[in-house]
Coordinates of N, CA and C in Angstrom, one line a residue:
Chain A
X25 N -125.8 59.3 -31.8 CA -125.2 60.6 -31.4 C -124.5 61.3 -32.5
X26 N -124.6 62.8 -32.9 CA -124.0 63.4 -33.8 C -122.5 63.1 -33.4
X27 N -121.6 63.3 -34.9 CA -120.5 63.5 -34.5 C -119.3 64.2 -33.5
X28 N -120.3 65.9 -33.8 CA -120.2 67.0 -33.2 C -121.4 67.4 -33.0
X29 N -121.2 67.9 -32.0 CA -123.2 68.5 -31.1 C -121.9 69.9 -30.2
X30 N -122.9 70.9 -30.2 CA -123.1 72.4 -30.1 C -124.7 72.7 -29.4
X31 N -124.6 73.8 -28.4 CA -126.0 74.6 -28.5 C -125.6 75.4 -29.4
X32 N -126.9 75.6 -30.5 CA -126.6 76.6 -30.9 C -126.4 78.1 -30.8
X33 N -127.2 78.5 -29.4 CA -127.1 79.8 -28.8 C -128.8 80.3 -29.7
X34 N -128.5 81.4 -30.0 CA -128.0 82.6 -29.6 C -127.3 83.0 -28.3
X35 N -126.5 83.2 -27.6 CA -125.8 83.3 -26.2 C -125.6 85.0 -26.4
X36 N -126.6 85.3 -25.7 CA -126.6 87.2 -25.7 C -125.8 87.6 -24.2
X37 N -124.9 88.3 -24.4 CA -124.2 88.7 -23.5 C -123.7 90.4 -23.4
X38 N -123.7 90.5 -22.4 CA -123.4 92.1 -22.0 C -121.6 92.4 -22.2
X39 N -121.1 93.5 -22.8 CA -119.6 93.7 -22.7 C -119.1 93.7 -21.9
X40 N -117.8 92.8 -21.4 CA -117.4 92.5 -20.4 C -117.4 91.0 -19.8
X41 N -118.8 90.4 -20.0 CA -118.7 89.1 -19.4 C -118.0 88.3 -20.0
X42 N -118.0 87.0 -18.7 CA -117.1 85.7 -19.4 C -118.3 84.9 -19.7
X43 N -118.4 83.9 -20.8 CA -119.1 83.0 -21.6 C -118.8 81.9 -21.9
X44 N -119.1 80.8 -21.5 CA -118.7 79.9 -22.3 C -119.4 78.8 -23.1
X45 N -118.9 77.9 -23.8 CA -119.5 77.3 -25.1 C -118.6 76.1 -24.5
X46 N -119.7 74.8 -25.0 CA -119.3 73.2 -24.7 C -119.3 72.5 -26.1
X47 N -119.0 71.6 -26.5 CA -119.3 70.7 -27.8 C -118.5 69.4 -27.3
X48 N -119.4 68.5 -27.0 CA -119.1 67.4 -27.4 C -118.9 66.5 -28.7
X49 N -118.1 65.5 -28.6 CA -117.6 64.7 -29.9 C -118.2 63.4 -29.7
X50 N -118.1 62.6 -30.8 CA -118.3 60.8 -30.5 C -117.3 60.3 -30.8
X51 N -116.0 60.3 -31.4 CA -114.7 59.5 -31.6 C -114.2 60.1 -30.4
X52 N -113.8 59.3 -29.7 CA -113.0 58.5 -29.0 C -111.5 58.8 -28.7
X53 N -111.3 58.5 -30.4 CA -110.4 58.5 -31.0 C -109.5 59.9 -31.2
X54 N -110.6 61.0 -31.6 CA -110.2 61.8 -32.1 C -109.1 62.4 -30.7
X55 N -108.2 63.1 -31.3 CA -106.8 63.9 -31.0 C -107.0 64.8 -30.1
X56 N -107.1 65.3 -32.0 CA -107.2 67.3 -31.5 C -108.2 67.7 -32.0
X57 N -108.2 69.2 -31.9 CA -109.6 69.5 -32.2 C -109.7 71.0 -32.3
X58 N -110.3 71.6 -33.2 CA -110.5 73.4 -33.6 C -111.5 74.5 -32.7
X59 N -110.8 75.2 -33.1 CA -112.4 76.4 -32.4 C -111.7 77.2 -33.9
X60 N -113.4 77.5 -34.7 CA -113.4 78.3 -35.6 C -113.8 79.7 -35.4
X61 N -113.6 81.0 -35.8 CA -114.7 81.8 -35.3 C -115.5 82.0 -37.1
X62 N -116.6 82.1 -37.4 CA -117.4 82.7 -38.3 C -118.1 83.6 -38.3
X63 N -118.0 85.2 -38.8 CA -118.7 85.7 -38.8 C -119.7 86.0 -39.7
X64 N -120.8 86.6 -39.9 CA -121.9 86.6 -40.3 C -121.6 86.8 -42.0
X65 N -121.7 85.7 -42.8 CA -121.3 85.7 -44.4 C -120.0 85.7 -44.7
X66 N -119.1 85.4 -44.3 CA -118.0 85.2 -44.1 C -117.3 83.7 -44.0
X67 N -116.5 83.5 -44.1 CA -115.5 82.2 -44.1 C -115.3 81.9 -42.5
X68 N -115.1 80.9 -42.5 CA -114.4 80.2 -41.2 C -113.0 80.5 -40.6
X69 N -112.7 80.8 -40.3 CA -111.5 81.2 -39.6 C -110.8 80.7 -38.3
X70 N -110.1 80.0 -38.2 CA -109.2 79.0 -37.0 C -109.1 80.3 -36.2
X71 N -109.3 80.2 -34.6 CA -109.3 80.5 -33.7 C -108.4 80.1 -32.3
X72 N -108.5 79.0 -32.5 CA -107.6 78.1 -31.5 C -107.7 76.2 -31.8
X73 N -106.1 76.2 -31.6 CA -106.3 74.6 -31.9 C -106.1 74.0 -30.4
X74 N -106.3 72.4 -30.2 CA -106.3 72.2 -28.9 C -105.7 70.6 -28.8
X75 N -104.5 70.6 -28.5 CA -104.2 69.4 -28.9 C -103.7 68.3 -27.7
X76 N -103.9 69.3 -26.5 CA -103.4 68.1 -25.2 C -105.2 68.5 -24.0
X77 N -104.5 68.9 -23.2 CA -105.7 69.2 -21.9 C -106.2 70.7 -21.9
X78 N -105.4 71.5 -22.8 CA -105.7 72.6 -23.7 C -105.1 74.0 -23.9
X79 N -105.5 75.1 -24.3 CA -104.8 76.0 -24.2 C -105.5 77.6 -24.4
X80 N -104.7 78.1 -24.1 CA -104.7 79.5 -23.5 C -104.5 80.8 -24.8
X81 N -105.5 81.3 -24.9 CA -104.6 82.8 -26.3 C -105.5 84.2 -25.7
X82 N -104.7 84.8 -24.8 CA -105.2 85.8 -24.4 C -106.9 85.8 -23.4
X83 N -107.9 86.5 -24.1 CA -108.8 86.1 -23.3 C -109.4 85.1 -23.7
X84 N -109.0 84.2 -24.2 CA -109.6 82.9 -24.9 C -109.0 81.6 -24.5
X85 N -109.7 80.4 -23.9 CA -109.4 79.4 -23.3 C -110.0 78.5 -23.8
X86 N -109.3 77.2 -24.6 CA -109.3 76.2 -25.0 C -109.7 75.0 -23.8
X87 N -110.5 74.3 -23.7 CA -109.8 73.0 -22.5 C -111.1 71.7 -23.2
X88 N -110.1 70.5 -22.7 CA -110.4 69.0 -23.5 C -110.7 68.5 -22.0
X89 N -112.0 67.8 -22.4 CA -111.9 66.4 -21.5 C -112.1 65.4 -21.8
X90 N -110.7 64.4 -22.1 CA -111.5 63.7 -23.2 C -111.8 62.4 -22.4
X91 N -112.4 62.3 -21.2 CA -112.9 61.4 -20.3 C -114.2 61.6 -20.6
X92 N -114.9 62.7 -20.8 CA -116.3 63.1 -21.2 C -116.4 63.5 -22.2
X93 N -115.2 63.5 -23.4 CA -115.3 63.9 -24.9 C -115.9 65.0 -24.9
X94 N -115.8 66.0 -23.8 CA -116.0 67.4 -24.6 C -115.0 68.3 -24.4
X95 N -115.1 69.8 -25.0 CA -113.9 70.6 -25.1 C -114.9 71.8 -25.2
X96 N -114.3 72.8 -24.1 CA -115.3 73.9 -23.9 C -114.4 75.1 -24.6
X97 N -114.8 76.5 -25.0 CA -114.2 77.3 -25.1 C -114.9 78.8 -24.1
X98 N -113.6 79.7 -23.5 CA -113.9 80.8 -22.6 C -113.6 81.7 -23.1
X99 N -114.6 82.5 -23.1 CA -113.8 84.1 -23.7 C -114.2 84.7 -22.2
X100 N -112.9 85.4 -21.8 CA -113.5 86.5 -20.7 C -113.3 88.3 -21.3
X101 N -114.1 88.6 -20.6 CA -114.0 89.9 -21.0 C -114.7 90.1 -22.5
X102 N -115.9 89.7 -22.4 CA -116.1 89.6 -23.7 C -116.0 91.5 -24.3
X103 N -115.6 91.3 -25.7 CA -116.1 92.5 -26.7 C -117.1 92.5 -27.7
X104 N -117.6 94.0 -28.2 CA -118.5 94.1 -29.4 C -118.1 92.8 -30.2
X105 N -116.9 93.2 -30.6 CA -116.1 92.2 -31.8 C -115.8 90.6 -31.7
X106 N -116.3 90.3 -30.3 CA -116.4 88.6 -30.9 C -117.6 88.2 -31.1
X107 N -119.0 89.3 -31.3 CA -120.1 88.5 -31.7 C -120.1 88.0 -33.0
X108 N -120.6 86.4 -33.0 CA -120.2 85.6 -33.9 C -120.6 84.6 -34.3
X109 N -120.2 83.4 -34.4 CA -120.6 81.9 -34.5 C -119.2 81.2 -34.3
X110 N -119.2 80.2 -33.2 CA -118.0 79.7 -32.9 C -118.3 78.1 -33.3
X111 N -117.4 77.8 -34.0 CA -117.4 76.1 -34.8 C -116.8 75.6 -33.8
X112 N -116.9 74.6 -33.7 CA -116.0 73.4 -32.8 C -116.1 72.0 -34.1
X113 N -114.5 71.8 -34.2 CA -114.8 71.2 -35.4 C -113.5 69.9 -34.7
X114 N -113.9 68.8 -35.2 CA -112.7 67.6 -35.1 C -112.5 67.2 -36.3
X115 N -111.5 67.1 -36.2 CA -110.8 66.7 -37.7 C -110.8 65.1 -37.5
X116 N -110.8 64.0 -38.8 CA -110.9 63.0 -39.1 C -109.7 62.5 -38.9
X117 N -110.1 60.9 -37.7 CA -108.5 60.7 -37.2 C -107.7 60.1 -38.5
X118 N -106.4 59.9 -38.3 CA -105.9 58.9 -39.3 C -105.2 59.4 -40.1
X119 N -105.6 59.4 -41.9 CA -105.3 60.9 -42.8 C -105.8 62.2 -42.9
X120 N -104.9 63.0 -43.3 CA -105.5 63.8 -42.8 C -106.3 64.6 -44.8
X121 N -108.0 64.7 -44.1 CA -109.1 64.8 -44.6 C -109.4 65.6 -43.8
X122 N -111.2 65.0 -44.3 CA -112.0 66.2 -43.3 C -111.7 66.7 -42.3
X123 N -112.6 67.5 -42.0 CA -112.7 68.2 -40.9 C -114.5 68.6 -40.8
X124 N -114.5 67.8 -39.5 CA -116.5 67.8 -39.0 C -116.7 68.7 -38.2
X125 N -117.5 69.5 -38.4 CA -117.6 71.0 -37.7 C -119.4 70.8 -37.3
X126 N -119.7 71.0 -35.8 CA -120.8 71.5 -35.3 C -121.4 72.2 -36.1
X127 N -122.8 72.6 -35.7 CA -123.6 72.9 -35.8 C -123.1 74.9 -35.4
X128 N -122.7 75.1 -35.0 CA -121.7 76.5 -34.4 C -122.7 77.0 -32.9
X129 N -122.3 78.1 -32.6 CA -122.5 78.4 -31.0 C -122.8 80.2 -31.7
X130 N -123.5 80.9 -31.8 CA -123.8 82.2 -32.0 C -123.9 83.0 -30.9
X131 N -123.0 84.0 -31.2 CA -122.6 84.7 -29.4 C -122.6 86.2 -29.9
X132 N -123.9 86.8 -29.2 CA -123.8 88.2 -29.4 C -123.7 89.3 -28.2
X133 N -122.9 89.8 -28.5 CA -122.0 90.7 -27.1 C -122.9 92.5 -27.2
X134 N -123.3 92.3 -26.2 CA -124.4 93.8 -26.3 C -123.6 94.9 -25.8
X135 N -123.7 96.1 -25.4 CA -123.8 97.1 -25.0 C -124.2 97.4 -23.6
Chain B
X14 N -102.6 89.7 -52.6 CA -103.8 88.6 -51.4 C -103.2 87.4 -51.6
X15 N -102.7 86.3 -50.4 CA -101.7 85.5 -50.9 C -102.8 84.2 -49.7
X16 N -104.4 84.4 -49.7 CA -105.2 83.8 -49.2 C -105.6 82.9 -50.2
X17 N -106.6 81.8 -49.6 CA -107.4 81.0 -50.7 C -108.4 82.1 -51.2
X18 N -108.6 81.9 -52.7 CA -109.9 82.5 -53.7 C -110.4 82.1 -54.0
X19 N -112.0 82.2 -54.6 CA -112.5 81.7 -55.0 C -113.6 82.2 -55.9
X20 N -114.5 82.0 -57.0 CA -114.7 82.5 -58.1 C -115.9 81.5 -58.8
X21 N -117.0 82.3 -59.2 CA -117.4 83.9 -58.5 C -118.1 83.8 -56.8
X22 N -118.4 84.7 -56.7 CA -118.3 84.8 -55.3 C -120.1 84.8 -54.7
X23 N -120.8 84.6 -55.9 CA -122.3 84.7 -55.8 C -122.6 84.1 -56.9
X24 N -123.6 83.4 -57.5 CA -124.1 82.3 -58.3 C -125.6 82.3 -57.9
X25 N -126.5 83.0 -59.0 CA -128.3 82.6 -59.0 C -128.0 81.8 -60.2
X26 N -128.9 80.9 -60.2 CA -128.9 79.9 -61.8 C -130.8 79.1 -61.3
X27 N -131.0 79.0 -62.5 CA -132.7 78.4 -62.8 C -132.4 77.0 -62.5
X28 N -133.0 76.5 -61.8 CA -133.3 74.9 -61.4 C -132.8 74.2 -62.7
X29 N -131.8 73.1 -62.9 CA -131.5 72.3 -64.0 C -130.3 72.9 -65.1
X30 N -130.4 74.3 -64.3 CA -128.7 74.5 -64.9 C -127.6 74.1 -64.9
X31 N -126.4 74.2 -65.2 CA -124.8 73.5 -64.7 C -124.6 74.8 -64.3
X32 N -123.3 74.6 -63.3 CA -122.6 75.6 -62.6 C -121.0 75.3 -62.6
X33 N -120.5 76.0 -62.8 CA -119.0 75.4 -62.1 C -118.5 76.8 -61.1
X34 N -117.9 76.3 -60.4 CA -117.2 76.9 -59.1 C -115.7 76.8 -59.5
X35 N -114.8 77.8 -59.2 CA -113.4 77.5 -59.0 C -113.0 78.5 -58.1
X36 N -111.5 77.2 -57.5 CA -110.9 77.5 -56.2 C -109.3 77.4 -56.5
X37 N -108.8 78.8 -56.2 CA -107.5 79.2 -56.0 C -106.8 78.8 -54.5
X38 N -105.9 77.6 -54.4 CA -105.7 77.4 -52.6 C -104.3 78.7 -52.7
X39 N -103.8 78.2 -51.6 CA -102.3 79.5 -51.3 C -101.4 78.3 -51.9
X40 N -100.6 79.1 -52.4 CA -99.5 78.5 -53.5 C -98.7 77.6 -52.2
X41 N -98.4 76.8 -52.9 CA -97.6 75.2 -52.5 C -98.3 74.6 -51.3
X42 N -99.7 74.7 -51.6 CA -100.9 74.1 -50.2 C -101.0 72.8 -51.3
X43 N -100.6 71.6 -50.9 CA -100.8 70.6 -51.7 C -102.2 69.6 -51.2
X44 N -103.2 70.6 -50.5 CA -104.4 69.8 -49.9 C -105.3 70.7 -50.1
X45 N -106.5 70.1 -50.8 CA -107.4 70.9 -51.7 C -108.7 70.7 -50.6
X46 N -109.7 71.1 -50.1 CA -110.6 70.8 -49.9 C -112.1 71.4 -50.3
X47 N -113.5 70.5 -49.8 CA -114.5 71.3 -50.6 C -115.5 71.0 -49.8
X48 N -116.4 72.0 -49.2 CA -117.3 72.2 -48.4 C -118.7 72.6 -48.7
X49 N -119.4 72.3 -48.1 CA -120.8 72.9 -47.9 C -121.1 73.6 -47.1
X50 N -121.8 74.7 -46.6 CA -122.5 75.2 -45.7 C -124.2 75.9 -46.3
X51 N -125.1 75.0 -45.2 CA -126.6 75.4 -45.5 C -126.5 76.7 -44.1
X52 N -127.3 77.3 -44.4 CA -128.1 78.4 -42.9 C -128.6 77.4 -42.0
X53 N -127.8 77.8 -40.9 CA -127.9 77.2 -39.5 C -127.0 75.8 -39.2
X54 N -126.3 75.5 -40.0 CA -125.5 74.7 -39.9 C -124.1 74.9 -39.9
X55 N -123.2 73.9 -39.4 CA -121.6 74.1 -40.0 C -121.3 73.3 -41.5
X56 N -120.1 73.8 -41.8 CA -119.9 73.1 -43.3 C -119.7 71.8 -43.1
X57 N -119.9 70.7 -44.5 CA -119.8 69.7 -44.2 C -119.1 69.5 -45.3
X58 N -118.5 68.4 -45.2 CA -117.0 68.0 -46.3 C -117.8 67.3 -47.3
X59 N -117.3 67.7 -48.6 CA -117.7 67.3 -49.9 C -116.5 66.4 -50.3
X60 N -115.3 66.7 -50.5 CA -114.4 66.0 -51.4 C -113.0 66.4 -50.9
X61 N -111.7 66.0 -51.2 CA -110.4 66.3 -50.8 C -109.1 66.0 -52.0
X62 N -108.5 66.8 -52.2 CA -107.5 66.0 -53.1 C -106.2 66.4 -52.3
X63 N -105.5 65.2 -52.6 CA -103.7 65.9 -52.6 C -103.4 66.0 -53.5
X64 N -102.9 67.1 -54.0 CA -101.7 67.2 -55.7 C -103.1 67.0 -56.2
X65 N -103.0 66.2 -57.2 CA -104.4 66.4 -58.3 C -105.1 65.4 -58.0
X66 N -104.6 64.3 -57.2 CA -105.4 63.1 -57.0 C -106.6 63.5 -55.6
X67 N -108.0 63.1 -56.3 CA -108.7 63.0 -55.5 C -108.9 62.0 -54.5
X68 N -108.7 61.9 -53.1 CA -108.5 61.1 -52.3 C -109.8 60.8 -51.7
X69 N -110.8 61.4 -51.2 CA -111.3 61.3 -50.9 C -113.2 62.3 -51.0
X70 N -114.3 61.2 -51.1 CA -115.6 61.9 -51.2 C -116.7 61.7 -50.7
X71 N -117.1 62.7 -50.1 CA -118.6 62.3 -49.0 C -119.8 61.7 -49.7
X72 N -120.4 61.1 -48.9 CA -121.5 60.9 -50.1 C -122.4 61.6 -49.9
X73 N -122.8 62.9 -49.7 CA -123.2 63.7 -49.9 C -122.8 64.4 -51.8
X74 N -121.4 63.8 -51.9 CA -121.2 64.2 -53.6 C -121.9 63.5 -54.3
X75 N -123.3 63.7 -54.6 CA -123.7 62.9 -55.4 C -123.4 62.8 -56.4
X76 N -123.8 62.1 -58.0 CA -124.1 61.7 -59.3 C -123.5 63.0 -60.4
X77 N -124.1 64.3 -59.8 CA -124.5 65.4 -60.0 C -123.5 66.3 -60.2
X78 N -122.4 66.0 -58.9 CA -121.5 66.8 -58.7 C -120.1 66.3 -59.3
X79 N -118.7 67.0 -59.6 CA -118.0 66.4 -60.0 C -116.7 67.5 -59.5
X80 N -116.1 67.3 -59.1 CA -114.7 68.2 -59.2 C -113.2 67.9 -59.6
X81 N -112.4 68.7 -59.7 CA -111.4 68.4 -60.3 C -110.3 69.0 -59.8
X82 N -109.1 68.8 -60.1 CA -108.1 69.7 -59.2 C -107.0 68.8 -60.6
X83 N -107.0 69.3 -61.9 CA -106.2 68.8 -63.2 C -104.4 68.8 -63.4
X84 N -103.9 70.1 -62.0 CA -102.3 70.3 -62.3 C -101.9 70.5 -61.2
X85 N -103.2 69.8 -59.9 CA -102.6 69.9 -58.7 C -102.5 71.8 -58.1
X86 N -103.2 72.3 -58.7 CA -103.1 73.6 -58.6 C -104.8 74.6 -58.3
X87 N -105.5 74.7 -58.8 CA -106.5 75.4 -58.5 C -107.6 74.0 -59.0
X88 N -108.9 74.2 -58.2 CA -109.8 73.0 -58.6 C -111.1 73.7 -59.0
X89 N -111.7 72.8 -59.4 CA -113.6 73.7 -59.9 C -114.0 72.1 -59.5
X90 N -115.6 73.0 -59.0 CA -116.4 72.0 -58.5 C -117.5 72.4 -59.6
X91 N -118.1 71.0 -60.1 CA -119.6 71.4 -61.2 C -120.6 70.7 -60.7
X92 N -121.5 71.5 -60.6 CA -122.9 70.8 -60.4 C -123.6 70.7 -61.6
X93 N -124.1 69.4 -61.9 CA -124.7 69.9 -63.2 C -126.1 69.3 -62.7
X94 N -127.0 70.1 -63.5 CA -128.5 70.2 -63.3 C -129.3 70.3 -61.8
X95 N -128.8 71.3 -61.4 CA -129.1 72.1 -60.1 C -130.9 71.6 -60.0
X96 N -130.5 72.0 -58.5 CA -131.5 71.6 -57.8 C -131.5 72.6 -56.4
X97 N -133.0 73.3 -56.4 CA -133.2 74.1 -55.2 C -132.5 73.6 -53.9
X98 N -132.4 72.1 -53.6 CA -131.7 72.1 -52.6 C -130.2 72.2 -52.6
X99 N -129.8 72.5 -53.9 CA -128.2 73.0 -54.2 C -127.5 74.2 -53.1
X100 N -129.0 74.9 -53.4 CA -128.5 76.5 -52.4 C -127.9 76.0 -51.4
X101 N -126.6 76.9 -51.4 CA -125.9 76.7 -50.5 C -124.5 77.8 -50.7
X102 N -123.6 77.5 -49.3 CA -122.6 78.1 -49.1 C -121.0 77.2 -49.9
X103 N -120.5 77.6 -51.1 CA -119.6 76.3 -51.2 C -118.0 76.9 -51.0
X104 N -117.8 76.4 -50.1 CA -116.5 76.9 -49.4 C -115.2 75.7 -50.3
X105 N -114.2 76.3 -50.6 CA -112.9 75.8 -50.8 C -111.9 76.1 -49.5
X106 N -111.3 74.9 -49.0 CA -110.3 75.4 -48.1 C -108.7 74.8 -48.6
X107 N -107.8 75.1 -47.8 CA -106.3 74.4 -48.6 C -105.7 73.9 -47.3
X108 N -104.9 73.1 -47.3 CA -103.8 72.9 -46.0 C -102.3 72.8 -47.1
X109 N -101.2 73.3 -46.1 CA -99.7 72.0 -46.2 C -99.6 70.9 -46.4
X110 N -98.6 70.3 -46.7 CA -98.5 68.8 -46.7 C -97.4 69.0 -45.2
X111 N -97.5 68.9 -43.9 CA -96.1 69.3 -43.2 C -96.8 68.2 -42.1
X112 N -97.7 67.6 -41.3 CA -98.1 66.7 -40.7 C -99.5 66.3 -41.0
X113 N -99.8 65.0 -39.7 CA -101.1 64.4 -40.2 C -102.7 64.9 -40.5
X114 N -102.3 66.5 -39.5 CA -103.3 67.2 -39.6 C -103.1 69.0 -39.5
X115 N -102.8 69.7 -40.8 CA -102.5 70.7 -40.2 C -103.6 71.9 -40.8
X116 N -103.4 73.1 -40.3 CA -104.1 73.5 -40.1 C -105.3 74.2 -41.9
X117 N -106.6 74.4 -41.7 CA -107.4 74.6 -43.3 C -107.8 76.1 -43.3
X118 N -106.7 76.1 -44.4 CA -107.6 77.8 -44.3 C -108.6 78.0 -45.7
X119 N -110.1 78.6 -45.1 CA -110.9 79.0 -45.8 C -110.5 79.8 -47.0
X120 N -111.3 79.8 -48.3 CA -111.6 80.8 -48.8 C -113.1 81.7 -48.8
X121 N -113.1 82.6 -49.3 CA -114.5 83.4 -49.1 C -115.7 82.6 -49.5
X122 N -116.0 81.4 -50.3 CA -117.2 81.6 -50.4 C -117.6 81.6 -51.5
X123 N -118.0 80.7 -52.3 CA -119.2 81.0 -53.8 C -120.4 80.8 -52.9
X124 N -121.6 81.9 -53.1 CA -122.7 81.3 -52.3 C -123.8 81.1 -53.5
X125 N -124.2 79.8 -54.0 CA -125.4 79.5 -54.3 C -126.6 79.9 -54.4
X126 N -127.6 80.2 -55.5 CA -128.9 80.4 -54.9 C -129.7 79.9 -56.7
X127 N -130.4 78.7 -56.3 CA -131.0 77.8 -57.4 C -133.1 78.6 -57.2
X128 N -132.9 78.8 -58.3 CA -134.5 79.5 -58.2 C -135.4 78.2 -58.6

């Protein structure tokens, strides 16, 4: 089993809708855990961190299960401006090092 | 701009050349990091330092590669004698030292391309 596993989408959506994205982990172990957003040639950029059962930033929803080790993320209301690539990454328990990032989730919001 | 930088920001070189990369983190980020990203994937961890000591390396850093971080302050990554599957995305990121995991911020990007 990958560390981190993602669909990778394309996930084509109309303006307005709600969407969501799943990523499962294989540690166990692991804590907490990132939503990156990446856009197209660009850097990674932290989005939301998630460090208990989850959390909330406007139209964007974090949530952990870590009975099933996955952690979904919701955008409602989608806009033009979050089509993207969303990382779901877990950082390495212990010291702190890496950080293992999916495969990403590409989400394009139409018109 | 008081972000991570990074230099230059695009790299073509002929198969079997050297390269070096360097990475400016945000001043008093005492956690250096170094990434990969191919198309269609997410980045994958290359190397880490705290202060100047390298703590940690993927083995993905092969033979080839070598980085440094000399005054605990900006680091260069070198490839030497490139190889088409070098192309790539090579991301420098920085953290705090303030808990066990806090949060990495990107810089832009040297992106690779080995002919």
């Amino acid at each position: 089993r990958k560390e981190v596993e993602q669909d990778p989408g394309p996930f084509n959506v109309p303006e307005g809708a709600t969407v969501a994205f799943n990523c499962t982990y294989s540690n166990s172990a692991s804590q907490s855990f990132f939503w990156y957003r990446q856009d197209c040639r660009k850097e990674p950029k932290l989005l939301m961190s998630v460090y208990s059962s989850g959390n909330e930033d406007g139209r964007f929803t974090a949530q952990l299960n870590r009975a099933s080790q996955y952690i979904s993320l919701l955008i409602r209301d989608s806009k033009l401006s979050d089509s993207a690539t969303y990382l779901c990454v877990v950082p390495n328990t212990g010291t702190a090092s890496k950080l293992t990032f999916g495969t990403g989730t590409r989400l394009q919001v139409t018109l | 701009d008081t972000g991570v930088s990074q230099n230059p920001r695009h790299k073509i070189t002929k198969r079997g050349q050297n390269v070096t990369f360097r990475c400016d983190p945000i001043s008093e980020h005492n956690r250096l990091y170094w990434y990969r990203q191919t198309l269609g994937q997410g980045p994958e961890f290359l190397t880490y330092f705290q202060n100047e000591a390298q703590l940690e390396k993927s083995r993905l850093l092969s033979d080839r590669f070598s980085a440094e971080r000399p005054k605990g302050s900006f680091s260069t990554l070198e490839i030497q004698r490139t190889e088409q599957g070098d192309s790539a995305m090579y991301l420098c990121a920085s953290s705090p030292t303030r808990g066990v995991q806090e949060t990495q911020y990107f810089g832009p990007g040297t992106r690779l391309l080995v002919l």
